[in-house]
């Protein structure tokens, strides 16, 4: 074969793999040093495979001439069976066998141009080396692919990456870069640091370095020596093909380790996700149990309506409720917010890692907690309303009880001795004028008795009202009331009988002392007026508004305006007594100073009139004190209203701002998160205003103020608004963090996320955070998602709806929409990928052993797998074998494990 033919063959073999050597191109001949290196290396490479068939070659140009070992070599390295060789020893038998080998090489996509079996049979060394190089390229190097480069470039890049961290190693080619042996040592140390101490190697000892690498590779990695250290050192430019052949053996030796490392990394990643998810689930269960147990313990107290029926007892309960709202409930509000945040984060992580959604144990769903919390708030409102109504009722009861006692005391004082007086027979010994006086006296008593009828009815009415309002000491009230009524009935009967007796004697006794009679007639009503006035001036009252106290002040002013006329009447009546005294003194009438018609005296009237005039300024002072109290209450109303009218709109503005940020159209997610946390800090900084308002509200309640016309806000609405604001901020922060988690884990860009949010908001016209099916379809179309208008398009759309709205609520929320869009455009790990990774660690076995897991995985994750993997029950199982397939599918919720 001429030199030009050899040149064509070599150029073809090198195409796509490496550049042909300049010397071969120019002369068609190999450099003698290269030829020696190739011969040694290719021989060793062939023997590394032929030994598997129990044979070897000694002379590469001689031992392949009959084609038998050449065919055997191809069968070993390909794993396929070649046609049966010819066993004859004639030249044409040898050519036939070599042709069978060349045909098999050609069947693998290698074009053999200008090469025939005759050159191999004739022992042409250069042509034999070229053919072996072609086999090495096809079966040992061609499949090496790193970042879609050619075989040579891929192998070179692999060497560069593996040796990059090592000092004095800079792999740029397959000749000079490997002369000092450090590159070979670095490749071994990178994968098996236990075999070589790289720190003790020196660039100045190339022979020692090469011998170390070759000895270790042969002894521990089953890579035979294919190069001669002295030849490499003494050759100015060692042969690329020889070094590439030897390096490819390193690549294949470490390829399994690389696959195992990659598989172990993937498994570790998946198990860490599972362990973190389990931790979050356990924390959620613990927090949920604790919160629900606290609500369960608190509810009976809030639902209790038991009290000692006293005002002081209800006030103590109100103070306990205030302490509960200030100290005990706020930490539980934070716990509830944290619970919702952890639950949302957990569900997001489960979705992002292709795990099934977390279902809490029965009774601990987020909805269960929300319902329990709602019941707690309802009970709180009802409890506070009951306390306030009880305070009003008991205050009214105390007032009525005191009023009952006061009126009963006055009445019983008036009735003392009246029964004895009515039963007296004194008129039997009276003269006519004395009898007439007794009759007039009795008439005055009857008038007085009639006047007291209204007081008795008032006492009975107050007792009835105390019974209706369930006064705690109703028994004693009823007993006293019954005693008064019974006595009143007896007085009525006695009065009637005495009147009949006096009428019987009236026919005899006719003389009347006009002066005494006039006094009696005028003194009795004036005395009654004095009694009623004294009672009114000391009458207790209860008011809640400025209007009510002003009404009492006006009535008192009107009463004082009548005092002048009363003073004239008093003087007129007293003058009657003075006239009697003058007449008796003038005419010496025996017993004339005694007024037979009345027991009243001028002294009695003077004493009572003096008391009335003293009580008037006292009443003034009492009313003025109450006026000041109501003025103070009015000030409290205004203070509360002024503060509430600041706090209420501030809370509403913060809610609007947080809601606007939550719509997601104000900068990047990090910007939104930063702004939400600024709002969160601002809200907590504002808390002193709420606490100040609580103090004012306490003073308002202690002042028995139950209405405020200066503001539409109540403390309850502001508390609820404050708690809703905190909850809204926490929820929005959690949603933005979950969106960041989704964006980063799924590999979507901020621009994509902004586009998704913009499209969603565009069709969310009412800003409800959810889309109806038609709106959702329009949103998908706006993002370029193709949904046909035919029946198939509707089927596709219904399939999508089943993904984003699995509970068939009729709406699609943003997180479900975002999850769908990211899943459509990104890839995630799957159960199949995890199974493949375990299969690599198990060496293609359908099961894996505990020792293999401990060898390949970190200790905690290895034990995690060993504890959870079920025993392998398939054929050929060995003791301790574990089923990694069902374990992997269980990680993704695809089995019942």
PDB file of N, CA, C and O in Angstrom, residues 352-398:
ATOM      1  N   UNK A 352     -43.552  21.618  45.553  1.00  0.00           N
ATOM      2  CA  UNK A 352     -42.328  21.842  44.778  1.00  0.00           C
ATOM      3  C   UNK A 352     -41.492  20.571  44.670  1.00  0.00           C
ATOM      4  O   UNK A 352     -40.705  20.429  43.734  1.00  0.00           O
ATOM      5  N   UNK A 353     -41.619  19.655  45.651  1.00  0.00           N
ATOM      6  CA  UNK A 353     -40.845  18.416  45.610  1.00  0.00           C
ATOM      7  C   UNK A 353     -41.676  17.228  45.134  1.00  0.00           C
ATOM      8  O   UNK A 353     -41.302  16.079  45.353  1.00  0.00           O
ATOM      9  N   UNK A 354     -42.810  17.536  44.495  1.00  0.00           N
ATOM     10  CA  UNK A 354     -43.661  16.472  43.911  1.00  0.00           C
ATOM     11  C   UNK A 354     -44.172  15.494  44.971  1.00  0.00           C
ATOM     12  O   UNK A 354     -44.416  14.328  44.693  1.00  0.00           O
ATOM     13  N   UNK A 355     -44.308  15.962  46.222  1.00  0.00           N
ATOM     14  CA  UNK A 355     -44.867  15.111  47.273  1.00  0.00           C
ATOM     15  C   UNK A 355     -46.377  15.359  47.371  1.00  0.00           C
ATOM     16  O   UNK A 355     -46.853  16.432  46.992  1.00  0.00           O
ATOM     17  N   UNK A 356     -47.099  14.375  47.880  1.00  0.00           N
ATOM     18  CA  UNK A 356     -48.549  14.587  48.070  1.00  0.00           C
ATOM     19  C   UNK A 356     -48.787  15.629  49.151  1.00  0.00           C
ATOM     20  O   UNK A 356     -47.967  15.804  50.045  1.00  0.00           O
ATOM     21  N   UNK A 357     -49.912  16.326  49.044  1.00  0.00           N
ATOM     22  CA  UNK A 357     -50.253  17.359  50.015  1.00  0.00           C
ATOM     23  C   UNK A 357     -50.374  16.749  51.411  1.00  0.00           C
ATOM     24  O   UNK A 357     -50.750  15.597  51.576  1.00  0.00           O
ATOM     25  N   UNK A 358     -50.018  17.526  52.420  1.00  0.00           N
ATOM     26  CA  UNK A 358     -50.067  17.068  53.815  1.00  0.00           C
ATOM     27  C   UNK A 358     -51.495  17.169  54.346  1.00  0.00           C
ATOM     28  O   UNK A 358     -52.141  18.199  54.225  1.00  0.00           O
ATOM     29  N   UNK A 359     -51.973  16.075  54.897  1.00  0.00           N
ATOM     30  CA  UNK A 359     -53.299  16.054  55.527  1.00  0.00           C
ATOM     31  C   UNK A 359     -53.100  15.873  57.035  1.00  0.00           C
ATOM     32  O   UNK A 359     -52.665  14.807  57.476  1.00  0.00           O
ATOM     33  N   UNK A 360     -53.364  16.904  57.816  1.00  0.00           N
ATOM     34  CA  UNK A 360     -53.205  16.760  59.267  1.00  0.00           C
ATOM     35  C   UNK A 360     -54.141  15.683  59.814  1.00  0.00           C
ATOM     36  O   UNK A 360     -55.094  15.265  59.148  1.00  0.00           O
ATOM     37  N   UNK A 361     -53.840  15.243  61.036  1.00  0.00           N
ATOM     38  CA  UNK A 361     -54.705  14.250  61.656  1.00  0.00           C
ATOM     39  C   UNK A 361     -56.089  14.838  61.869  1.00  0.00           C
ATOM     40  O   UNK A 361     -56.271  16.060  61.903  1.00  0.00           O
ATOM     41  N   UNK A 362     -57.055  13.926  62.019  1.00  0.00           N
ATOM     42  CA  UNK A 362     -58.458  14.359  62.111  1.00  0.00           C
ATOM     43  C   UNK A 362     -58.650  15.359  63.255  1.00  0.00           C
ATOM     44  O   UNK A 362     -58.175  15.152  64.358  1.00  0.00           O
ATOM     45  N   UNK A 363     -59.345  16.430  62.937  1.00  0.00           N
ATOM     46  CA  UNK A 363     -59.634  17.453  63.933  1.00  0.00           C
ATOM     47  C   UNK A 363     -58.584  18.539  64.013  1.00  0.00           C
ATOM     48  O   UNK A 363     -58.746  19.493  64.774  1.00  0.00           O
ATOM     49  N   UNK A 364     -57.498  18.431  63.231  1.00  0.00           N
ATOM     50  CA  UNK A 364     -56.421  19.427  63.304  1.00  0.00           C
ATOM     51  C   UNK A 364     -56.199  20.114  61.966  1.00  0.00           C
ATOM     52  O   UNK A 364     -55.135  20.665  61.710  1.00  0.00           O
ATOM     53  N   UNK A 365     -57.199  20.049  61.079  1.00  0.00           N
ATOM     54  CA  UNK A 365     -57.108  20.765  59.812  1.00  0.00           C
ATOM     55  C   UNK A 365     -57.082  22.269  60.085  1.00  0.00           C
ATOM     56  O   UNK A 365     -57.525  22.744  61.136  1.00  0.00           O
ATOM     57  N   UNK A 366     -56.549  23.037  59.087  1.00  0.00           N
ATOM     58  CA  UNK A 366     -56.558  24.496  59.218  1.00  0.00           C
ATOM     59  C   UNK A 366     -57.994  24.986  59.391  1.00  0.00           C
ATOM     60  O   UNK A 366     -58.274  25.905  60.165  1.00  0.00           O
ATOM     61  N   UNK A 367     -58.934  24.342  58.671  1.00  0.00           N
ATOM     62  CA  UNK A 367     -60.346  24.735  58.801  1.00  0.00           C
ATOM     63  C   UNK A 367     -60.865  24.443  60.202  1.00  0.00           C
ATOM     64  O   UNK A 367     -61.656  25.209  60.750  1.00  0.00           O
ATOM     65  N   UNK A 368     -60.413  23.323  60.812  1.00  0.00           N
ATOM     66  CA  UNK A 368     -60.831  23.010  62.185  1.00  0.00           C
ATOM     67  C   UNK A 368     -60.345  24.084  63.151  1.00  0.00           C
ATOM     68  O   UNK A 368     -61.068  24.521  64.052  1.00  0.00           O
ATOM     69  N   UNK A 369     -59.095  24.497  62.955  1.00  0.00           N
ATOM     70  CA  UNK A 369     -58.537  25.538  63.832  1.00  0.00           C
ATOM     71  C   UNK A 369     -59.274  26.854  63.619  1.00  0.00           C
ATOM     72  O   UNK A 369     -59.596  27.576  64.568  1.00  0.00           O
ATOM     73  N   UNK A 370     -59.560  27.184  62.339  1.00  0.00           N
ATOM     74  CA  UNK A 370     -60.286  28.425  62.046  1.00  0.00           C
ATOM     75  C   UNK A 370     -61.674  28.405  62.678  1.00  0.00           C
ATOM     76  O   UNK A 370     -62.128  29.411  63.247  1.00  0.00           O
ATOM     77  N   UNK A 371     -62.357  27.251  62.603  1.00  0.00           N
ATOM     78  CA  UNK A 371     -63.699  27.148  63.203  1.00  0.00           C
ATOM     79  C   UNK A 371     -63.624  27.280  64.725  1.00  0.00           C
ATOM     80  O   UNK A 371     -64.455  27.953  65.339  1.00  0.00           O
ATOM     81  N   UNK A 372     -62.622  26.622  65.323  1.00  0.00           N
ATOM     82  CA  UNK A 372     -62.471  26.719  66.782  1.00  0.00           C
ATOM     83  C   UNK A 372     -62.165  28.159  67.197  1.00  0.00           C
ATOM     84  O   UNK A 372     -62.696  28.666  68.182  1.00  0.00           O
ATOM     85  N   UNK A 373     -61.309  28.830  66.408  1.00  0.00           N
ATOM     86  CA  UNK A 373     -60.961  30.232  66.699  1.00  0.00           C
ATOM     87  C   UNK A 373     -62.186  31.138  66.547  1.00  0.00           C
ATOM     88  O   UNK A 373     -62.400  32.036  67.371  1.00  0.00           O
ATOM     89  N   UNK A 374     -62.974  30.879  65.511  1.00  0.00           N
ATOM     90  CA  UNK A 374     -64.190  31.671  65.317  1.00  0.00           C
ATOM     91  C   UNK A 374     -65.148  31.478  66.492  1.00  0.00           C
ATOM     92  O   UNK A 374     -65.757  32.436  66.982  1.00  0.00           O
ATOM     93  N   UNK A 375     -65.282  30.225  66.951  1.00  0.00           N
ATOM     94  CA  UNK A 375     -66.128  29.962  68.113  1.00  0.00           C
ATOM     95  C   UNK A 375     -65.603  30.679  69.355  1.00  0.00           C
ATOM     96  O   UNK A 375     -66.389  31.195  70.164  1.00  0.00           O
ATOM     97  N   UNK A 376     -64.252  30.717  69.497  1.00  0.00           N
ATOM     98  CA  UNK A 376     -63.659  31.424  70.636  1.00  0.00           C
ATOM     99  C   UNK A 376     -64.018  32.904  70.597  1.00  0.00           C
ATOM    100  O   UNK A 376     -64.437  33.479  71.608  1.00  0.00           O
ATOM    101  N   UNK A 377     -63.873  33.537  69.412  1.00  0.00           N
ATOM    102  CA  UNK A 377     -64.166  34.967  69.292  1.00  0.00           C
ATOM    103  C   UNK A 377     -65.654  35.247  69.527  1.00  0.00           C
ATOM    104  O   UNK A 377     -66.021  36.265  70.134  1.00  0.00           O
ATOM    105  N   UNK A 378     -66.517  34.352  69.035  1.00  0.00           N
ATOM    106  CA  UNK A 378     -67.964  34.523  69.285  1.00  0.00           C
ATOM    107  C   UNK A 378     -68.260  34.451  70.782  1.00  0.00           C
ATOM    108  O   UNK A 378     -69.029  35.257  71.315  1.00  0.00           O
ATOM    109  N   UNK A 379     -67.631  33.498  71.460  1.00  0.00           N
ATOM    110  CA  UNK A 379     -67.838  33.357  72.907  1.00  0.00           C
ATOM    111  C   UNK A 379     -67.282  34.575  73.656  1.00  0.00           C
ATOM    112  O   UNK A 379     -67.862  35.021  74.646  1.00  0.00           O
ATOM    113  N   UNK A 380     -66.139  35.109  73.175  1.00  0.00           N
ATOM    114  CA  UNK A 380     -65.576  36.307  73.801  1.00  0.00           C
ATOM    115  C   UNK A 380     -66.570  37.458  73.747  1.00  0.00           C
ATOM    116  O   UNK A 380     -66.830  38.131  74.748  1.00  0.00           O
ATOM    117  N   UNK A 381     -67.122  37.703  72.563  1.00  0.00           N
ATOM    118  CA  UNK A 381     -68.054  38.823  72.393  1.00  0.00           C
ATOM    119  C   UNK A 381     -69.289  38.628  73.282  1.00  0.00           C
ATOM    120  O   UNK A 381     -69.724  39.556  73.978  1.00  0.00           O
ATOM    121  N   UNK A 382     -69.839  37.403  73.282  1.00  0.00           N
ATOM    122  CA  UNK A 382     -71.029  37.137  74.088  1.00  0.00           C
ATOM    123  C   UNK A 382     -70.714  37.278  75.581  1.00  0.00           C
ATOM    124  O   UNK A 382     -71.523  37.792  76.359  1.00  0.00           O
ATOM    125  N   UNK A 383     -69.501  36.836  75.992  1.00  0.00           N
ATOM    126  CA  UNK A 383     -69.120  36.909  77.397  1.00  0.00           C
ATOM    127  C   UNK A 383     -69.000  38.351  77.866  1.00  0.00           C
ATOM    128  O   UNK A 383     -69.503  38.721  78.936  1.00  0.00           O
ATOM    129  N   UNK A 384     -68.347  39.193  77.038  1.00  0.00           N
ATOM    130  CA  UNK A 384     -68.190  40.599  77.416  1.00  0.00           C
ATOM    131  C   UNK A 384     -69.556  41.297  77.458  1.00  0.00           C
ATOM    132  O   UNK A 384     -69.835  42.088  78.364  1.00  0.00           O
ATOM    133  N   UNK A 385     -70.406  41.012  76.471  1.00  0.00           N
ATOM    134  CA  UNK A 385     -71.744  41.610  76.472  1.00  0.00           C
ATOM    135  C   UNK A 385     -72.520  41.184  77.730  1.00  0.00           C
ATOM    136  O   UNK A 385     -73.227  41.993  78.343  1.00  0.00           O
ATOM    137  N   UNK A 386     -72.387  39.914  78.127  1.00  0.00           N
ATOM    138  CA  UNK A 386     -73.078  39.435  79.325  1.00  0.00           C
ATOM    139  C   UNK A 386     -72.558  40.145  80.570  1.00  0.00           C
ATOM    140  O   UNK A 386     -73.341  40.561  81.426  1.00  0.00           O
ATOM    141  N   UNK A 387     -71.229  40.316  80.654  1.00  0.00           N
ATOM    142  CA  UNK A 387     -70.654  40.987  81.816  1.00  0.00           C
ATOM    143  C   UNK A 387     -71.189  42.412  81.947  1.00  0.00           C
ATOM    144  O   UNK A 387     -71.566  42.855  83.036  1.00  0.00           O
ATOM    145  N   UNK A 388     -71.211  43.136  80.807  1.00  0.00           N
ATOM    146  CA  UNK A 388     -71.682  44.520  80.852  1.00  0.00           C
ATOM    147  C   UNK A 388     -73.163  44.591  81.217  1.00  0.00           C
ATOM    148  O   UNK A 388     -73.596  45.454  81.985  1.00  0.00           O
ATOM    149  N   UNK A 389     -73.961  43.686  80.631  1.00  0.00           N
ATOM    150  CA  UNK A 389     -75.395  43.690  80.957  1.00  0.00           C
ATOM    151  C   UNK A 389     -75.613  43.315  82.424  1.00  0.00           C
ATOM    152  O   UNK A 389     -76.501  43.859  83.090  1.00  0.00           O
ATOM    153  N   UNK A 390     -74.784  42.385  82.948  1.00  0.00           N
ATOM    154  CA  UNK A 390     -74.883  42.018  84.350  1.00  0.00           C
ATOM    155  C   UNK A 390     -74.543  43.207  85.256  1.00  0.00           C
ATOM    156  O   UNK A 390     -75.180  43.440  86.281  1.00  0.00           O
ATOM    157  N   UNK A 391     -73.520  43.979  84.841  1.00  0.00           N
ATOM    158  CA  UNK A 391     -73.155  45.149  85.632  1.00  0.00           C
ATOM    159  C   UNK A 391     -74.303  46.150  85.678  1.00  0.00           C
ATOM    160  O   UNK A 391     -74.627  46.711  86.733  1.00  0.00           O
ATOM    161  N   UNK A 392     -74.925  46.396  84.502  1.00  0.00           N
ATOM    162  CA  UNK A 392     -76.060  47.320  84.467  1.00  0.00           C
ATOM    163  C   UNK A 392     -77.220  46.780  85.331  1.00  0.00           C
ATOM    164  O   UNK A 392     -77.836  47.532  86.097  1.00  0.00           O
ATOM    165  N   UNK A 393     -77.472  45.477  85.225  1.00  0.00           N
ATOM    166  CA  UNK A 393     -78.579  44.893  85.987  1.00  0.00           C
ATOM    167  C   UNK A 393     -78.326  44.972  87.488  1.00  0.00           C
ATOM    168  O   UNK A 393     -79.197  45.384  88.270  1.00  0.00           O
ATOM    169  N   UNK A 394     -77.111  44.623  87.897  1.00  0.00           N
ATOM    170  CA  UNK A 394     -76.802  44.604  89.322  1.00  0.00           C
ATOM    171  C   UNK A 394     -76.715  46.008  89.909  1.00  0.00           C
ATOM    172  O   UNK A 394     -77.077  46.236  91.071  1.00  0.00           O
ATOM    173  N   UNK A 395     -76.221  46.952  89.080  1.00  0.00           N
ATOM    174  CA  UNK A 395     -76.203  48.336  89.549  1.00  0.00           C
ATOM    175  C   UNK A 395     -77.641  48.819  89.776  1.00  0.00           C
ATOM    176  O   UNK A 395     -77.957  49.470  90.777  1.00  0.00           O
ATOM    177  N   UNK A 396     -78.509  48.478  88.826  1.00  0.00           N
ATOM    178  CA  UNK A 396     -79.918  48.835  88.967  1.00  0.00           C
ATOM    179  C   UNK A 396     -80.517  48.166  90.217  1.00  0.00           C
ATOM    180  O   UNK A 396     -81.284  48.781  90.977  1.00  0.00           O
ATOM    181  N   UNK A 397     -80.154  46.884  90.445  1.00  0.00           N
ATOM    182  CA  UNK A 397     -80.658  46.160  91.607  1.00  0.00           C
ATOM    183  C   UNK A 397     -80.219  46.818  92.918  1.00  0.00           C
ATOM    184  O   UNK A 397     -81.010  46.992  93.843  1.00  0.00           O
ATOM    185  N   UNK A 398     -78.925  47.185  92.998  1.00  0.00           N
ATOM    186  CA  UNK A 398     -78.433  47.818  94.214  1.00  0.00           C
ATOM    187  C   UNK A 398     -79.174  49.124  94.482  1.00  0.00           C
ATOM    188  O   UNK A 398     -79.538  49.451  95.610  1.00  0.00           O
TER     189      UNK A 398
END
